[in-house]
Amino acid sequence: MINSFIFFCHYLFGLIVFTKKWQDENMPNALLNIGLVGILFAVGWSIATIIAKLFMEPKGLGIWYDRDSFSLTILTIGEYFFYRMYYKDTFINAAGRGIQ
């Protein structure tokens, strides 16, 4: 269930970035940004799985929060900070401040 929620959050973020880039720039840049998000997700999940193997057994903390859920949580936290810096100028509101 946690894995599904994290995948859905990534899907929703991808749709938002694609739509925003498509409206502000053009279709090739929107597709390029989706590719970037996809590659960073795949590579980041692999690295997060290596880190999770150091700290947690395969069965994890129970049936709902296993090692895969832990690695996806690590990935999501890391991506949050990276995308907050990378897409800083993309998500600006009318007052000129970043959306919190």
Coordinates of N, CA and C in Angstrom, one line a residue:
M1 N 0.8 -1.2 0.0 CA 0.0 0.0 0.0 C 0.9 1.3 0.0
I2 N 1.9 1.2 0.8 CA 2.8 2.4 0.8 C 3.5 2.5 -0.5
N3 N 3.9 1.4 -1.1 CA 4.6 1.4 -2.4 C 3.6 2.0 -3.5
S4 N 2.4 1.7 -3.4 CA 1.4 2.2 -4.4 C 1.3 3.7 -4.2
F5 N 1.2 4.2 -3.0 CA 1.1 5.6 -2.8 C 2.3 6.4 -3.3
I6 N 3.5 5.8 -3.1 CA 4.7 6.5 -3.5 C 4.8 6.5 -5.1
F7 N 4.4 5.4 -5.7 CA 4.4 5.3 -7.2 C 3.4 6.3 -7.7
F8 N 2.2 6.4 -7.0 CA 1.2 7.4 -7.5 C 1.7 8.8 -7.3
C9 N 2.4 9.1 -6.3 CA 3.0 10.5 -6.1 C 4.0 10.8 -7.2
H10 N 4.8 9.8 -7.6 CA 5.7 10.0 -8.7 C 5.0 10.2 -10.0
Y11 N 4.0 9.4 -10.2 CA 3.2 9.6 -11.4 C 2.5 11.0 -11.5
L12 N 1.9 11.4 -10.4 CA 1.3 12.7 -10.4 C 2.3 13.8 -10.6
F13 N 3.5 13.7 -10.0 CA 4.6 14.7 -10.2 C 5.0 14.7 -11.6
G14 N 5.1 13.6 -12.2 CA 5.5 13.5 -13.7 C 4.5 14.2 -14.5
L15 N 3.2 14.0 -14.3 CA 2.1 14.7 -15.0 C 2.2 16.2 -14.8
I16 N 2.4 16.6 -13.6 CA 2.5 18.1 -13.4 C 3.7 18.7 -14.1
V17 N 4.8 18.1 -14.0 CA 6.0 18.6 -14.7 C 5.8 18.6 -16.2
F18 N 5.3 17.5 -16.7 CA 5.1 17.4 -18.2 C 4.1 18.5 -18.6
T19 N 3.0 18.7 -17.9 CA 2.0 19.7 -18.3 C 2.6 21.1 -18.2
K20 N 3.3 21.4 -17.1 CA 3.9 22.7 -16.9 C 4.9 23.0 -18.0
K21 N 5.8 22.1 -18.3 CA 6.8 22.3 -19.3 C 6.2 22.4 -20.7
W22 N 5.2 21.6 -20.9 CA 4.5 21.7 -22.2 C 3.9 23.0 -22.5
Q23 N 3.2 23.6 -21.4 CA 2.6 24.9 -21.5 C 3.6 26.0 -21.6
D24 N 4.6 26.0 -20.8 CA 5.6 27.1 -20.7 C 6.6 27.0 -21.9
E25 N 7.0 25.9 -22.3 CA 8.1 25.8 -23.3 C 7.5 25.1 -24.5
N26 N 7.8 23.8 -24.7 CA 7.3 23.0 -25.9 C 7.3 21.6 -25.6
M27 N 6.8 20.8 -26.5 CA 6.7 19.3 -26.3 C 8.0 18.6 -26.1
P28 N 9.0 18.9 -27.0 CA 10.3 18.2 -26.7 C 10.9 18.4 -25.3
N29 N 10.8 19.6 -24.8 CA 11.3 19.9 -23.5 C 10.5 19.2 -22.4
A30 N 9.2 19.1 -22.6 CA 8.3 18.3 -21.7 C 8.7 16.9 -21.7
L31 N 8.9 16.3 -22.9 CA 9.3 14.9 -22.9 C 10.7 14.7 -22.3
L32 N 11.6 15.6 -22.5 CA 12.9 15.5 -22.0 C 12.9 15.6 -20.4
N33 N 12.0 16.4 -19.9 CA 11.9 16.4 -18.4 C 11.3 15.1 -17.9
I34 N 10.3 14.6 -18.6 CA 9.7 13.3 -18.2 C 10.8 12.2 -18.2
G35 N 11.7 12.2 -19.2 CA 12.8 11.3 -19.3 C 13.7 11.5 -18.1
L36 N 14.0 12.7 -17.8 CA 14.9 13.0 -16.6 C 14.3 12.4 -15.3
V37 N 13.0 12.7 -15.1 CA 12.3 12.2 -13.9 C 12.4 10.6 -13.9
G38 N 12.1 10.0 -15.0 CA 12.2 8.6 -15.1 C 13.5 8.0 -14.9
I39 N 14.5 8.6 -15.4 CA 15.9 8.1 -15.2 C 16.4 8.3 -13.8
L40 N 16.1 9.4 -13.2 CA 16.4 9.7 -11.8 C 15.7 8.7 -10.9
F41 N 14.4 8.4 -11.2 CA 13.7 7.5 -10.4 C 14.3 6.1 -10.5
A42 N 14.7 5.6 -11.6 CA 15.2 4.3 -11.8 C 16.6 4.2 -11.1
V43 N 17.5 5.1 -11.4 CA 18.8 5.1 -10.8 C 18.8 5.3 -9.3
G44 N 17.9 6.3 -8.9 CA 17.8 6.6 -7.5 C 17.3 5.4 -6.7
W45 N 16.3 4.7 -7.3 CA 15.8 3.5 -6.6 C 16.8 2.5 -6.4
S46 N 17.7 2.3 -7.4 CA 18.8 1.3 -7.3 C 19.7 1.7 -6.2
I47 N 20.1 3.0 -6.1 CA 21.0 3.4 -5.1 C 20.4 3.4 -3.7
A48 N 19.1 3.7 -3.6 CA 18.4 3.7 -2.3 C 18.2 2.2 -1.9
T49 N 18.1 1.3 -2.8 CA 18.0 -0.1 -2.4 C 19.3 -0.6 -1.8
I50 N 20.4 -0.2 -2.3 CA 21.7 -0.5 -1.8 C 21.9 0.1 -0.4
I51 N 21.4 1.3 -0.2 CA 21.5 1.9 1.2 C 20.5 1.2 2.1
A52 N 19.3 0.8 1.7 CA 18.4 0.1 2.5 C 18.9 -1.2 2.9
K53 N 19.6 -1.9 2.1 CA 20.2 -3.2 2.5 C 21.1 -3.1 3.6
L54 N 21.8 -2.0 3.8 CA 22.7 -1.8 4.9 C 22.0 -1.7 6.2
F55 N 20.7 -1.2 6.2 CA 20.1 -0.9 7.5 C 18.9 -1.8 7.8
M56 N 18.4 -2.6 6.9 CA 17.1 -3.3 7.1 C 17.1 -4.7 6.5
E57 N 16.5 -5.6 7.2 CA 16.3 -7.0 6.7 C 15.3 -7.0 5.6
P58 N 15.2 -8.0 4.8 CA 14.3 -8.0 3.7 C 12.8 -7.9 4.1
K59 N 12.5 -8.5 5.3 CA 11.1 -8.4 5.7 C 10.7 -7.1 6.3
G60 N 11.7 -6.3 6.7 CA 11.5 -5.0 7.2 C 10.8 -4.9 8.6
L61 N 9.9 -3.9 8.7 CA 9.2 -3.7 10.0 C 7.9 -4.3 10.0
G62 N 7.5 -5.1 9.1 CA 6.2 -5.8 9.0 C 5.8 -5.9 7.6
I63 N 4.5 -6.3 7.5 CA 4.0 -6.6 6.1 C 3.8 -5.4 5.3
W64 N 3.6 -4.2 5.9 CA 3.3 -3.0 5.2 C 4.5 -2.2 4.9
Y65 N 5.6 -2.4 5.7 CA 6.8 -1.5 5.5 C 8.0 -2.4 5.4
D66 N 8.2 -3.0 4.2 CA 9.4 -3.9 4.0 C 10.5 -3.0 3.5
R67 N 11.6 -3.7 3.1 CA 12.8 -3.0 2.6 C 12.5 -2.2 1.4
D68 N 11.7 -2.7 0.5 CA 11.4 -1.9 -0.7 C 10.6 -0.6 -0.4
S69 N 9.7 -0.7 0.6 CA 9.1 0.5 1.0 C 10.0 1.5 1.6
F70 N 11.0 1.0 2.4 CA 12.0 1.8 3.0 C 12.9 2.5 1.9
S71 N 13.3 1.7 0.9 CA 14.1 2.3 -0.1 C 13.3 3.3 -1.0
L72 N 12.1 3.1 -1.2 CA 11.3 4.1 -1.9 C 11.1 5.4 -1.1
T73 N 11.0 5.2 0.2 CA 10.9 6.4 1.1 C 12.2 7.2 1.1
I74 N 13.3 6.5 1.1 CA 14.6 7.2 1.0 C 14.7 7.9 -0.3
L75 N 14.3 7.2 -1.4 CA 14.3 7.8 -2.7 C 13.4 9.1 -2.8
T76 N 12.2 9.0 -2.3 CA 11.3 10.1 -2.3 C 11.8 11.3 -1.6
I77 N 12.4 11.1 -0.4 CA 13.0 12.2 0.4 C 14.1 12.9 -0.4
G78 N 15.0 12.1 -1.0 CA 16.1 12.6 -1.8 C 15.6 13.3 -3.0
E79 N 14.6 12.8 -3.7 CA 14.1 13.5 -4.9 C 13.4 14.8 -4.5
Y80 N 12.7 14.8 -3.4 CA 12.0 16.0 -3.0 C 13.0 17.2 -2.9
F81 N 14.1 17.0 -2.2 CA 15.1 18.1 -2.1 C 15.8 18.4 -3.4
F82 N 16.0 17.4 -4.3 CA 16.7 17.6 -5.6 C 15.7 18.4 -6.5
Y83 N 14.5 17.9 -6.6 CA 13.5 18.6 -7.5 C 13.1 20.0 -7.0
R84 N 13.2 20.2 -5.7 CA 12.9 21.5 -5.1 C 14.0 22.5 -5.6
M85 N 15.2 22.1 -5.7 CA 16.2 22.9 -6.3 C 16.2 23.0 -7.8
Y86 N 16.0 21.9 -8.5 CA 16.0 21.8 -9.9 C 14.9 22.6 -10.6
Y87 N 13.7 22.4 -10.0 CA 12.5 23.0 -10.6 C 12.0 24.3 -9.8
K88 N 13.0 25.0 -9.2 CA 12.7 26.1 -8.4 C 12.0 27.2 -9.2
D89 N 12.4 27.5 -10.4 CA 11.8 28.5 -11.2 C 10.6 28.1 -11.9
T90 N 10.3 26.8 -11.9 CA 9.1 26.3 -12.6 C 7.8 26.5 -11.8
F91 N 7.9 26.4 -10.5 CA 6.7 26.5 -9.7 C 6.7 27.8 -8.9
I92 N 6.4 28.9 -9.6 CA 6.3 30.2 -9.0 C 4.9 30.7 -9.0
N93 N 4.4 31.3 -7.9 CA 3.1 31.8 -7.9 C 3.0 33.2 -8.4
A94 N 1.9 33.8 -8.4 CA 1.7 35.2 -8.9 C 2.5 36.2 -8.1
A95 N 2.7 36.0 -6.8 CA 3.4 36.9 -5.9 C 4.9 36.9 -6.2
G96 N 5.4 36.0 -7.0 CA 6.8 35.8 -7.3 C 7.6 35.0 -6.3
R97 N 6.8 34.3 -5.4 CA 7.5 33.4 -4.5 C 7.2 31.9 -4.9
G98 N 8.1 31.1 -4.5 CA 7.9 29.6 -4.8 C 6.7 29.1 -4.0
I99 N 6.1 28.1 -4.6 CA 4.9 27.5 -4.0 C 5.4 26.6 -2.9
Q100 N 4.9 26.8 -1.7 CA 5.3 26.0 -0.6 C 4.6 24.7 -0.4

